[in-house]
PDB file of C-alpha atoms in Angstrom:
ATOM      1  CA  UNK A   1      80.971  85.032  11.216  1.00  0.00           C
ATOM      2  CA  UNK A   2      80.840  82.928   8.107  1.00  0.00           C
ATOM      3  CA  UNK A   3      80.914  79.239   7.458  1.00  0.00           C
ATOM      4  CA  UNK A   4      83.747  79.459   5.293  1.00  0.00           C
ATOM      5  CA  UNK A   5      86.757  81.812   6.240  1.00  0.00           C
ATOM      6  CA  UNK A   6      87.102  82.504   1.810  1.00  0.00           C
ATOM      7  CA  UNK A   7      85.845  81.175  -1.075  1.00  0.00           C
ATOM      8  CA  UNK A   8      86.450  77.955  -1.982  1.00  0.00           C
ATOM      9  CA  UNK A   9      87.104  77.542  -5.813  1.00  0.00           C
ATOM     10  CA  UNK A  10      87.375  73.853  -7.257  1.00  0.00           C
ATOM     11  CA  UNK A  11      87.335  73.635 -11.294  1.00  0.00           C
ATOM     12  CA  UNK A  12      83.806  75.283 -12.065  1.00  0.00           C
ATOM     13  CA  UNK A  13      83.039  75.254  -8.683  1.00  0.00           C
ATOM     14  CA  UNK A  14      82.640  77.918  -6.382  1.00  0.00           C
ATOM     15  CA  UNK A  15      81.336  77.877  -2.518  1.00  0.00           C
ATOM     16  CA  UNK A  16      80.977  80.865  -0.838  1.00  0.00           C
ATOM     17  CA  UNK A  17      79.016  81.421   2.665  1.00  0.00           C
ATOM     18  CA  UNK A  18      77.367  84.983   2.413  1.00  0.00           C
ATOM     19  CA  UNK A  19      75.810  84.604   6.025  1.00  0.00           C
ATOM     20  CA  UNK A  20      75.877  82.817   9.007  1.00  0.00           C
ATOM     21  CA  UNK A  21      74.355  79.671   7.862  1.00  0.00           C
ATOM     22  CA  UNK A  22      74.383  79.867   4.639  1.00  0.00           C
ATOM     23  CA  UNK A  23      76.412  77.737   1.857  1.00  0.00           C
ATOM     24  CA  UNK A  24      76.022  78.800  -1.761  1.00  0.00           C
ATOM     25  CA  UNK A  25      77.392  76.428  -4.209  1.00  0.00           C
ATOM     26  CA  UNK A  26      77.688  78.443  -7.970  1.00  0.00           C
ATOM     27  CA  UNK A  27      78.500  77.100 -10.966  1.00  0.00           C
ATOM     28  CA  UNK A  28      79.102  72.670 -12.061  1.00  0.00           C
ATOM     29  CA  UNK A  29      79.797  70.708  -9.673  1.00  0.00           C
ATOM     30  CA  UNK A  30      81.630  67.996 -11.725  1.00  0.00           C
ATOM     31  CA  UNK A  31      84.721  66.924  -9.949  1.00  0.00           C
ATOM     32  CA  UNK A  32      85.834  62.820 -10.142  1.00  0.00           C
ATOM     33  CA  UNK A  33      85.509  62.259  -6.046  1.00  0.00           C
ATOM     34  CA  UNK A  34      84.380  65.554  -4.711  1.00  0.00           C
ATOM     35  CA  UNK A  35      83.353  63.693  -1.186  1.00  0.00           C
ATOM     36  CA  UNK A  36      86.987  63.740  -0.548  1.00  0.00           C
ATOM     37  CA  UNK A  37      86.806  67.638  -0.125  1.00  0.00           C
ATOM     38  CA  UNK A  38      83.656  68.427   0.534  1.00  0.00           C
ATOM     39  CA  UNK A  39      82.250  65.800   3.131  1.00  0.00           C
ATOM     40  CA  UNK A  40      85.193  67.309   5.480  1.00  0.00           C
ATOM     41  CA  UNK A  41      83.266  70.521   4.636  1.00  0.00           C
ATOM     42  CA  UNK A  42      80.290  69.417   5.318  1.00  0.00           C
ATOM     43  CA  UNK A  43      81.749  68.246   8.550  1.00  0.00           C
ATOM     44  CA  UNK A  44      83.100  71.278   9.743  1.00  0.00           C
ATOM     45  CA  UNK A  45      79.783  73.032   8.986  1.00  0.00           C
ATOM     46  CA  UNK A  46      77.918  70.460  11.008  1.00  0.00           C
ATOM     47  CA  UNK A  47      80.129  70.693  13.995  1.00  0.00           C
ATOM     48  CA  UNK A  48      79.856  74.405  13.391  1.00  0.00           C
ATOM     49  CA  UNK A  49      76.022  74.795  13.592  1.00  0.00           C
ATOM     50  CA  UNK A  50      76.057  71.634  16.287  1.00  0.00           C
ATOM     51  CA  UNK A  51      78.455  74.031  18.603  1.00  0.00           C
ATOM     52  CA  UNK A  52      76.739  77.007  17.940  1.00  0.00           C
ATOM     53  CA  UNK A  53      73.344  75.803  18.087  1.00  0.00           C
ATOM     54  CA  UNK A  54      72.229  76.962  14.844  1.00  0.00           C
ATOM     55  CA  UNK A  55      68.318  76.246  14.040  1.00  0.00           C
ATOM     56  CA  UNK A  56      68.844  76.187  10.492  1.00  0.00           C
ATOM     57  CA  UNK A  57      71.613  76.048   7.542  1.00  0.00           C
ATOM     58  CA  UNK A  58      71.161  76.889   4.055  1.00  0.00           C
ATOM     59  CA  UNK A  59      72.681  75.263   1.180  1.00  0.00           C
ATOM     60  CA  UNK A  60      71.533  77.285  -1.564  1.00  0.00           C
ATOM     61  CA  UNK A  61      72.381  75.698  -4.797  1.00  0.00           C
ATOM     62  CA  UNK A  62      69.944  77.940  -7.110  1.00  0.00           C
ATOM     63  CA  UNK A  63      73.248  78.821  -8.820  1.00  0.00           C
ATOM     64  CA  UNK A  64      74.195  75.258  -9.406  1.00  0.00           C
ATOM     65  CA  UNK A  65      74.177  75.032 -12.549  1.00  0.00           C
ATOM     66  CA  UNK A  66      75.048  70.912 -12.712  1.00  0.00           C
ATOM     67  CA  UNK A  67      76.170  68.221 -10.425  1.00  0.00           C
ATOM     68  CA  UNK A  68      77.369  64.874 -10.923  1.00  0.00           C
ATOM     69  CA  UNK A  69      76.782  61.373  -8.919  1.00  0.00           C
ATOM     70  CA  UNK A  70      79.698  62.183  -7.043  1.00  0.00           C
ATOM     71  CA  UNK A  71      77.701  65.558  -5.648  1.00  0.00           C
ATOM     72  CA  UNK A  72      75.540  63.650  -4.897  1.00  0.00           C
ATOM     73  CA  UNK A  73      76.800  61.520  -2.418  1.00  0.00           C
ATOM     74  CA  UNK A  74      77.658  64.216  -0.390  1.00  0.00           C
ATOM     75  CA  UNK A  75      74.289  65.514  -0.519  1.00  0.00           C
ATOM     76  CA  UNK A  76      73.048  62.165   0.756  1.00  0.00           C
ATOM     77  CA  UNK A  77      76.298  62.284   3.313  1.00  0.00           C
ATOM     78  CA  UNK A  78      75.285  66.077   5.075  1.00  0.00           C
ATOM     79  CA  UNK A  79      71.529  64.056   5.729  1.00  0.00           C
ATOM     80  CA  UNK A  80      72.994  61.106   7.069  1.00  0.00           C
ATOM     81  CA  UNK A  81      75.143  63.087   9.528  1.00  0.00           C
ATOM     82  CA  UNK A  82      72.126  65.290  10.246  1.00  0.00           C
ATOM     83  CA  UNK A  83      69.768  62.850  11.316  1.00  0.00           C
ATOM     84  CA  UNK A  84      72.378  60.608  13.091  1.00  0.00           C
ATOM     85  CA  UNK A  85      73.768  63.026  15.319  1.00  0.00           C
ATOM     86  CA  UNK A  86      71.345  63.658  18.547  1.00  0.00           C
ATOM     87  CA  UNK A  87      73.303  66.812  19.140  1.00  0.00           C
ATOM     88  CA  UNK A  88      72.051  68.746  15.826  1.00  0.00           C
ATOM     89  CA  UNK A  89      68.538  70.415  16.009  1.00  0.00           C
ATOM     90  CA  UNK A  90      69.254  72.459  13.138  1.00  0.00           C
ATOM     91  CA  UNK A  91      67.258  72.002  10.122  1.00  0.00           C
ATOM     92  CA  UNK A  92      69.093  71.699   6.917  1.00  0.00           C
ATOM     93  CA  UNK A  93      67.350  74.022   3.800  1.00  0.00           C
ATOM     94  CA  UNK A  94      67.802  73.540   0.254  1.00  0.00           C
ATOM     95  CA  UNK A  95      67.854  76.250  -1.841  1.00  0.00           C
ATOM     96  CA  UNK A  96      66.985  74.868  -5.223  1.00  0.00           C
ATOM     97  CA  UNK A  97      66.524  76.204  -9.025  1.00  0.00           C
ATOM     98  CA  UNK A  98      63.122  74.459 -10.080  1.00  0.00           C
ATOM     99  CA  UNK A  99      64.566  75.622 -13.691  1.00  0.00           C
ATOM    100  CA  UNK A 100      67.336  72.701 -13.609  1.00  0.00           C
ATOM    101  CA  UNK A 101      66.001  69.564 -14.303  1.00  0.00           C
ATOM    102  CA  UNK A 102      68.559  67.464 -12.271  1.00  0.00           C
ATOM    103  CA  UNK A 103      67.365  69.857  -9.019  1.00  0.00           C
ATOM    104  CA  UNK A 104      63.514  69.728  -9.740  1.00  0.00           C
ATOM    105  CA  UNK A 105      63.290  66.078 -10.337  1.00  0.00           C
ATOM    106  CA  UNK A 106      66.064  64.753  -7.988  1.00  0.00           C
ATOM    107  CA  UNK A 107      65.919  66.685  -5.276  1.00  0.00           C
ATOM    108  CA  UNK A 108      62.818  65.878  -3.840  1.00  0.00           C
ATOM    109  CA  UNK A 109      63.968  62.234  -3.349  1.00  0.00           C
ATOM    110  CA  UNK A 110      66.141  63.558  -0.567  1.00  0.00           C
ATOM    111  CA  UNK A 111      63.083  64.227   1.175  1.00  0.00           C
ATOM    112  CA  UNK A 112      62.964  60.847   1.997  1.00  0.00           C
ATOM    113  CA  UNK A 113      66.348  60.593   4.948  1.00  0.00           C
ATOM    114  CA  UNK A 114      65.622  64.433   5.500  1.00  0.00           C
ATOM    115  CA  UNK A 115      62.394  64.313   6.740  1.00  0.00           C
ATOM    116  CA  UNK A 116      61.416  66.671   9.207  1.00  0.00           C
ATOM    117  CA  UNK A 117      65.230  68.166   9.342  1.00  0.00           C
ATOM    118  CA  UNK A 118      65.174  68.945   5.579  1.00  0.00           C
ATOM    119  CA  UNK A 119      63.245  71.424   4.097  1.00  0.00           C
ATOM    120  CA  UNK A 120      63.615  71.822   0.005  1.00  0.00           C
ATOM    121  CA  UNK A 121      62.534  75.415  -1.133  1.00  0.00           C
ATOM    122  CA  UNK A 122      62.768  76.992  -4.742  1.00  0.00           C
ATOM    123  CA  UNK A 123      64.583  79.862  -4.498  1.00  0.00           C
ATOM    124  CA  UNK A 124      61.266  82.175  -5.886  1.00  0.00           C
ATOM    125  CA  UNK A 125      60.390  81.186  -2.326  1.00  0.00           C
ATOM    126  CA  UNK A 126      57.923  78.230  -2.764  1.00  0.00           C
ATOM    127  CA  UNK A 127      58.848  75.374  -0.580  1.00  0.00           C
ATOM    128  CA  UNK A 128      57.949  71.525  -1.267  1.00  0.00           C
ATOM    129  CA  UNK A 129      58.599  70.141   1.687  1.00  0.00           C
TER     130      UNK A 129
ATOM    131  CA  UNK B   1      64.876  53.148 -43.469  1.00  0.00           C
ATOM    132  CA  UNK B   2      63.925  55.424 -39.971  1.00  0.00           C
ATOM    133  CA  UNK B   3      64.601  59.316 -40.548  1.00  0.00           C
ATOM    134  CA  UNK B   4      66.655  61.145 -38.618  1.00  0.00           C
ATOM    135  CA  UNK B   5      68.113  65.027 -38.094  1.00  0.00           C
ATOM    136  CA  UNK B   6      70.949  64.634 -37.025  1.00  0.00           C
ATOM    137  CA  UNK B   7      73.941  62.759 -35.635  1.00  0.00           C
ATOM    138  CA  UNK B   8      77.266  63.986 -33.617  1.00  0.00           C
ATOM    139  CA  UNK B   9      80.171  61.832 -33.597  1.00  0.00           C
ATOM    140  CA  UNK B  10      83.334  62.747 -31.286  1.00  0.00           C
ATOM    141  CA  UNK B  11      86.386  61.169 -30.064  1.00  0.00           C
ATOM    142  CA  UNK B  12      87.038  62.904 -26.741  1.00  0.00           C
ATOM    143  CA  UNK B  13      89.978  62.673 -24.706  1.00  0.00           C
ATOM    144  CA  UNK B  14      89.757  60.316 -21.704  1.00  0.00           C
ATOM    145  CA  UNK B  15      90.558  63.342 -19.751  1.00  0.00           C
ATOM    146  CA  UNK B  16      88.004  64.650 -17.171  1.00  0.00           C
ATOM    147  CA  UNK B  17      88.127  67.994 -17.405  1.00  0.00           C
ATOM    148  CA  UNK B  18      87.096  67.519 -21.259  1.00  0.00           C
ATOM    149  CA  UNK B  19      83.338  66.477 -20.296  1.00  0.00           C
ATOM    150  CA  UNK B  20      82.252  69.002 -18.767  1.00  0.00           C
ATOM    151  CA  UNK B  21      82.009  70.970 -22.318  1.00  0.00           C
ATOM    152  CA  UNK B  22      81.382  68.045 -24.202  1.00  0.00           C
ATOM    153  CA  UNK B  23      78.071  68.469 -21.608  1.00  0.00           C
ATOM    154  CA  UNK B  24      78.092  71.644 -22.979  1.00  0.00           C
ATOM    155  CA  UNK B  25      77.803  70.820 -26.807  1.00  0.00           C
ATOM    156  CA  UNK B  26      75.195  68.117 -26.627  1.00  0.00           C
ATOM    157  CA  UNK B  27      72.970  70.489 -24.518  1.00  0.00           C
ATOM    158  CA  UNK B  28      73.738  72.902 -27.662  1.00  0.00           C
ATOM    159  CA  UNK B  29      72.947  70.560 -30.283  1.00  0.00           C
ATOM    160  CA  UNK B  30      69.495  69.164 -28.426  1.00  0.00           C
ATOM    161  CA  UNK B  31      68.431  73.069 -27.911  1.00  0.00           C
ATOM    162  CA  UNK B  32      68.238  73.060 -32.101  1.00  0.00           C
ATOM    163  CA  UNK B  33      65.221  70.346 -31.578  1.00  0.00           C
ATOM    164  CA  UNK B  34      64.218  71.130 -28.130  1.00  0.00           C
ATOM    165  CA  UNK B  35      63.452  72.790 -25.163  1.00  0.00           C
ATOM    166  CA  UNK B  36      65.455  73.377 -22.198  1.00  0.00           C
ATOM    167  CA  UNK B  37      64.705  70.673 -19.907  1.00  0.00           C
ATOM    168  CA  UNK B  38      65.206  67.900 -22.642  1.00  0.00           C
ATOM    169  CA  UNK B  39      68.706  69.935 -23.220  1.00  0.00           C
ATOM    170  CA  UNK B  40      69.316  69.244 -19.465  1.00  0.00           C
ATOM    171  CA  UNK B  41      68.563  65.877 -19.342  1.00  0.00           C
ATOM    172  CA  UNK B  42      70.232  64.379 -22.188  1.00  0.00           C
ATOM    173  CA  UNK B  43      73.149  66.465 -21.298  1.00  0.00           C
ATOM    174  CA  UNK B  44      73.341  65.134 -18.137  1.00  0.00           C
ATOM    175  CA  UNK B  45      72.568  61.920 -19.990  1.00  0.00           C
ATOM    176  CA  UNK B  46      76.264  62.334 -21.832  1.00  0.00           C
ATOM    177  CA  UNK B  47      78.191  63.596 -18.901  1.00  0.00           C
ATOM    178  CA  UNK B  48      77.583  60.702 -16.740  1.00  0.00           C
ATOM    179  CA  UNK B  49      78.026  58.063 -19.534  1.00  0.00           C
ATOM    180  CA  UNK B  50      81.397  60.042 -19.987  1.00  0.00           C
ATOM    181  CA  UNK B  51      82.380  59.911 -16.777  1.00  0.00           C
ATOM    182  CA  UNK B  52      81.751  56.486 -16.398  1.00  0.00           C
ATOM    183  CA  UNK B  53      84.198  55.916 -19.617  1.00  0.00           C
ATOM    184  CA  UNK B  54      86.718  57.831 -18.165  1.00  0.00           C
ATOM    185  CA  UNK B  55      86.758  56.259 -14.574  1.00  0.00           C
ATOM    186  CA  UNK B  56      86.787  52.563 -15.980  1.00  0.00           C
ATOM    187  CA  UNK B  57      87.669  52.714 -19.251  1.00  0.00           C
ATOM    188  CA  UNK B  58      91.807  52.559 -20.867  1.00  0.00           C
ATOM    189  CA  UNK B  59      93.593  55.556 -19.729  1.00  0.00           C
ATOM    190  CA  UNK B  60      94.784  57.091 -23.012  1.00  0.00           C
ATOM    191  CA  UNK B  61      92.768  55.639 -24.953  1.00  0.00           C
ATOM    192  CA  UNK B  62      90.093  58.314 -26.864  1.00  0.00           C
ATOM    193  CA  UNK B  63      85.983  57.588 -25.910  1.00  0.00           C
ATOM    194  CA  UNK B  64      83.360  57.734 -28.727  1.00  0.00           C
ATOM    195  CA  UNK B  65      80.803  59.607 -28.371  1.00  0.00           C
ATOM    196  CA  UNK B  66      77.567  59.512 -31.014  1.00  0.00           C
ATOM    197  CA  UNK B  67      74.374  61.749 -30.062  1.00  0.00           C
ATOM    198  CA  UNK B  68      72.042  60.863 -32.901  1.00  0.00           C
ATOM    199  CA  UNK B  69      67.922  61.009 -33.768  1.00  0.00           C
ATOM    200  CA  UNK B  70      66.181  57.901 -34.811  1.00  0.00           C
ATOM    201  CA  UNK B  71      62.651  58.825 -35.615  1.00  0.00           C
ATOM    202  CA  UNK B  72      62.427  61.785 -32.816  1.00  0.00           C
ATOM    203  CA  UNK B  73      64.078  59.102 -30.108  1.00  0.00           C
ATOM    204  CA  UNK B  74      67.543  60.461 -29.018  1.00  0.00           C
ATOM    205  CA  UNK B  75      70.000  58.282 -28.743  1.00  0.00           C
ATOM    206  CA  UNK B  76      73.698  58.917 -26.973  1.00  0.00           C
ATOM    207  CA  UNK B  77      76.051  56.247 -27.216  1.00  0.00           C
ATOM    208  CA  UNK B  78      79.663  55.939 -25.885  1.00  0.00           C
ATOM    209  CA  UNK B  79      82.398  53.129 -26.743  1.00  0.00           C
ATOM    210  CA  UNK B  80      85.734  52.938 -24.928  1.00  0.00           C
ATOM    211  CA  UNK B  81      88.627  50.508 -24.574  1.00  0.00           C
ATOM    212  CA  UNK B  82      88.898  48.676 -21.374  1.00  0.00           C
ATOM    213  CA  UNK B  83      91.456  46.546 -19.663  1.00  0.00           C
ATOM    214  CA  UNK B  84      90.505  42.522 -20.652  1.00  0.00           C
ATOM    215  CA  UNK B  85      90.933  42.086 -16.839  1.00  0.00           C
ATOM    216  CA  UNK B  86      88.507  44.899 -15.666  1.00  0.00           C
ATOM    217  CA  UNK B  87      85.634  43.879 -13.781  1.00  0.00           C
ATOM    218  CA  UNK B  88      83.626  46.947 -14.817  1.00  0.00           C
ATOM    219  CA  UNK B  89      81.997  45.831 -17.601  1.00  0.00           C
ATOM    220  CA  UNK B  90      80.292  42.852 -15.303  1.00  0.00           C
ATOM    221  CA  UNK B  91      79.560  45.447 -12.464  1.00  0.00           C
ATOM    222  CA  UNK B  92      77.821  47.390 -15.796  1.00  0.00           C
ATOM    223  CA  UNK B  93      75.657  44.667 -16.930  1.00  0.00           C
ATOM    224  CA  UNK B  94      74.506  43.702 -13.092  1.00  0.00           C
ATOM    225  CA  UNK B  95      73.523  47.499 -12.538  1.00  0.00           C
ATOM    226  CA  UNK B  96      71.771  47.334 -16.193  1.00  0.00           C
ATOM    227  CA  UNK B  97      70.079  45.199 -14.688  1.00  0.00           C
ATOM    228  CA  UNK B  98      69.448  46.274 -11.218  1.00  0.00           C
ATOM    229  CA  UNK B  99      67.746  49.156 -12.862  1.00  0.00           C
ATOM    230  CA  UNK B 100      65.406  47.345 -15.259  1.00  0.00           C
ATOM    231  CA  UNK B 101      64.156  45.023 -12.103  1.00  0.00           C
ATOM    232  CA  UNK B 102      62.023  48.326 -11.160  1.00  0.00           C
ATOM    233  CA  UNK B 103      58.347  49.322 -12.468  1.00  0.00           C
ATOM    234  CA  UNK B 104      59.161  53.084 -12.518  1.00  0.00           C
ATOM    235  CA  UNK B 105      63.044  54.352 -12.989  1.00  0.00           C
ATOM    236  CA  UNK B 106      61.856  56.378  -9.829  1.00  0.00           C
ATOM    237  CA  UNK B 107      61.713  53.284  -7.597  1.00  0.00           C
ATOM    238  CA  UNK B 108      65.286  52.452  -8.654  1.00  0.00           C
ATOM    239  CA  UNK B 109      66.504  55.917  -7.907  1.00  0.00           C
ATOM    240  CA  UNK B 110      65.264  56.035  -4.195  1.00  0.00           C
ATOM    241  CA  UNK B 111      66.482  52.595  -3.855  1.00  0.00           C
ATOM    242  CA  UNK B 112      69.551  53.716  -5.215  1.00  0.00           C
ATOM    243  CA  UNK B 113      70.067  56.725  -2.612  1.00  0.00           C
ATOM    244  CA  UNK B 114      68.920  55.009  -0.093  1.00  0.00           C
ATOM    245  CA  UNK B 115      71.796  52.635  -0.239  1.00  0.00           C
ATOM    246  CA  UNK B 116      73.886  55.100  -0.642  1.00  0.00           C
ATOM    247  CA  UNK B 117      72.425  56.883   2.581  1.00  0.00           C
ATOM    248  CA  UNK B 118      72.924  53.046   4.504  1.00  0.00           C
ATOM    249  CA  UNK B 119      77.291  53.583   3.342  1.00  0.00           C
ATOM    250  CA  UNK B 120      79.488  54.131   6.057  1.00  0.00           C
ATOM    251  CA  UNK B 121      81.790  55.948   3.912  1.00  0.00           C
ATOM    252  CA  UNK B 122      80.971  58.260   1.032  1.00  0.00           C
ATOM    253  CA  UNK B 123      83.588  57.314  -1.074  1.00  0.00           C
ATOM    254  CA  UNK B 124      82.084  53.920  -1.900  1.00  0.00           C
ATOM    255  CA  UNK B 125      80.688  53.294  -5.746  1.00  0.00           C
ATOM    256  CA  UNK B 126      77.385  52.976  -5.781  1.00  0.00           C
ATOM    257  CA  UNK B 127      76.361  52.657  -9.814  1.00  0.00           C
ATOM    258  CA  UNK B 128      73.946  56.099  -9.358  1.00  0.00           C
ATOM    259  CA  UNK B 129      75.681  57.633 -12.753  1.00  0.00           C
ATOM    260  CA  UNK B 130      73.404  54.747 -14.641  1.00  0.00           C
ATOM    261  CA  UNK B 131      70.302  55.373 -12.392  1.00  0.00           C
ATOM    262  CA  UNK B 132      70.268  58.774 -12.701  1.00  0.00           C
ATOM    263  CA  UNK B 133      70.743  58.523 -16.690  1.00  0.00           C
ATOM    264  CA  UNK B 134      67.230  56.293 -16.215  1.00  0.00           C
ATOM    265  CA  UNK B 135      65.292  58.627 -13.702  1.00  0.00           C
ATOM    266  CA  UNK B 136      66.472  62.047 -14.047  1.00  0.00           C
ATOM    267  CA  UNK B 137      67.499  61.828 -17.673  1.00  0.00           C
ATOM    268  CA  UNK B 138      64.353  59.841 -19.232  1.00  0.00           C
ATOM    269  CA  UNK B 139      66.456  56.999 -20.658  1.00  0.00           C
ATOM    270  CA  UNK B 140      66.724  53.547 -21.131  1.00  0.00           C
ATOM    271  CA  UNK B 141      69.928  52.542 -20.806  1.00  0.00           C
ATOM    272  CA  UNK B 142      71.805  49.523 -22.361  1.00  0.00           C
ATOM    273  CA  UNK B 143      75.148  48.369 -23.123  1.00  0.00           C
ATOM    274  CA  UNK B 144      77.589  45.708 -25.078  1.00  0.00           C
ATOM    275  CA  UNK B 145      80.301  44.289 -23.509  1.00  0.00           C
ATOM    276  CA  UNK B 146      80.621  41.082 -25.786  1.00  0.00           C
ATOM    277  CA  UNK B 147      83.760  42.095 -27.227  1.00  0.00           C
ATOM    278  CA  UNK B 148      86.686  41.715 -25.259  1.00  0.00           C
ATOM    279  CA  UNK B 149      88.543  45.105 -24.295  1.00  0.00           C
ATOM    280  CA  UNK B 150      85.567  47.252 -25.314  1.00  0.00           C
ATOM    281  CA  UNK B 151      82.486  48.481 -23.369  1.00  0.00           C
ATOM    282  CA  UNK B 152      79.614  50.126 -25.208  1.00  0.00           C
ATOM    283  CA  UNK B 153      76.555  51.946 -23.407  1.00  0.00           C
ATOM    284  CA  UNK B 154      73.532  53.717 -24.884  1.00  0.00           C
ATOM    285  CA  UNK B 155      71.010  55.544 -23.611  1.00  0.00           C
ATOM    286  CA  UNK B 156      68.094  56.329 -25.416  1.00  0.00           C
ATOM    287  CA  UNK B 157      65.398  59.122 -24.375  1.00  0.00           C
ATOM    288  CA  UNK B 158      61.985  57.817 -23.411  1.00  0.00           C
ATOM    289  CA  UNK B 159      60.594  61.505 -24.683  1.00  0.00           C
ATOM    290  CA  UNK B 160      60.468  62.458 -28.397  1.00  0.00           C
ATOM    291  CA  UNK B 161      61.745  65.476 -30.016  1.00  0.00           C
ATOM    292  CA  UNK B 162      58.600  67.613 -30.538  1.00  0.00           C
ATOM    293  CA  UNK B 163      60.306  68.185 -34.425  1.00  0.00           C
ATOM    294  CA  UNK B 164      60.600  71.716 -34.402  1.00  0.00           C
ATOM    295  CA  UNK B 165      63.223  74.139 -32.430  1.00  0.00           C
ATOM    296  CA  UNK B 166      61.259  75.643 -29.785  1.00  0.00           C
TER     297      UNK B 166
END
């Protein structure tokens, strides 16, 4: 089973879940207060792979073409809940696009309130963290 | 009298959905004078600048957007109308300077998330549009807001065009 029953399309925004763990965000994320849709995502995924025991989850944004502050936040958000909740052992892994700027440069900050739960990979397969 | 290449001037609607390809045409106009991760940047530059416009600035009232080169230094600049009793363009000036309070724009941007990461609630503001701009996008960033009713921001790229397209 999936993370997400269907698609979810927003604007420019598409997230689909091709496996059991896995998130793929495609296209701009670009929306005025996305947290209001998808930190109750990001909940239900958590509470998914807290359930279910998952050891990892993939958010593979190598198809993200752009995100905004507001992305962001939930970004920052999925950590928080990740490393606050004694219940989760999985691991969340990015999926980045080393070709976007905004991913290359930004995205290893995250590193930071990830730690050990968060590993950042480019999606040729080398990881940085 | 400093040379420069070029110099786009729009009035975009106030209307969200517009930025995304006015993102679109700045990343087209930079790829004329440079590669792609300049294009990125000061793309991102001028969506976040726009955004910031359209959340706090006058609702019907059209932004201004300039993209222009000033000896190989790009500049983006956006002007919009604002409500006299707004208390954005204060909020604006205090993250200005926030930001400039850092050695490296890096050292604002952690700080920056890691406030963020601290917020109970995602949906708070947290100024990261502006620090972004700085870190992620190369700029300085500055802004007017000594006229009543009118904010003005500018960003201007700490890396120089190289001069020719790539």
């Amino acid at each position: 089973m999936t993370l997400l029953p269907r698609p979810i399309v927003r604007s420019a925004l598409r997230v689909v879940s091709p496996g059991v763990a896995t998130l793929v965000l495609e296209g701009v994320f670009r929306e005025p207060n996305a947290e209001e849709w998808f930190c109750p995502l990001v909940d239900d995924v958590h509470r998914r792979a807290v359930t279910e025991d998952y050891p990892e989850v993939v958010l593979d944004l190598s198809k993200l073409e752009y995100a905004n502050a507001s992305a962001w936040k939930c970004f920052v958000y999925w950590l928080r809940k990740l490393r606050a909740d004694e219940r989760a052992h999985y691991n969340l892994r990015i999926r980045t696009n080393q070709r976007h700027r905004w991913q290359r440069i930004g995205m290893p900050s995250l590193i930071v309130f990830g730690q050990d739960r968060l590993v950042i990979e480019d999606h040729a397969g080398g990881e940085q963290h | 009298m400093s040379a420069g290449r070029f110099k786009l001037e729009l009035w975009v609607p106030p209307v969200w959905e517009r930025i995304d390809a006015v993102r679109g045409a700045v990343s087209s106009l930079i790829a004329t004078y440079a590669g792609h991760d300049l294009c990125e940047a000061l793309a991102m530059v001028s969506a976040e600048l726009l955004e910031n416009a359209v959340k706090y600035g006058a609702p019907n009232e059209p932004l201004e957007l300039v993209v222009k080169d000033d000896d190989s230094i790009v500049e983006i600049c956006v002007t919009n109308s604002i409500s006299p009793a707004s208390l954005h363009p204060k909020a604006l000036v205090e993250r200005i300077a926030w930001v400039k309070r850092f050695d490296e724009p890096l050292s604002a941007y952690t700080s920056a998330l890691e406030r963020m990461y601290s917020l109970e609630r995602a949906t708070e503001e947290n100024g990261l549009g502006i620090v972004r701009i700085c870190y992620e996008g190369g700029c300085d960033v500055e802004c007017d807001v000594s006229t009543p009713g009118r904010v003005r921001v500018w960003a201007r790229s700490r890396t120089r065009l190289t001069g020719s397209p790539p």
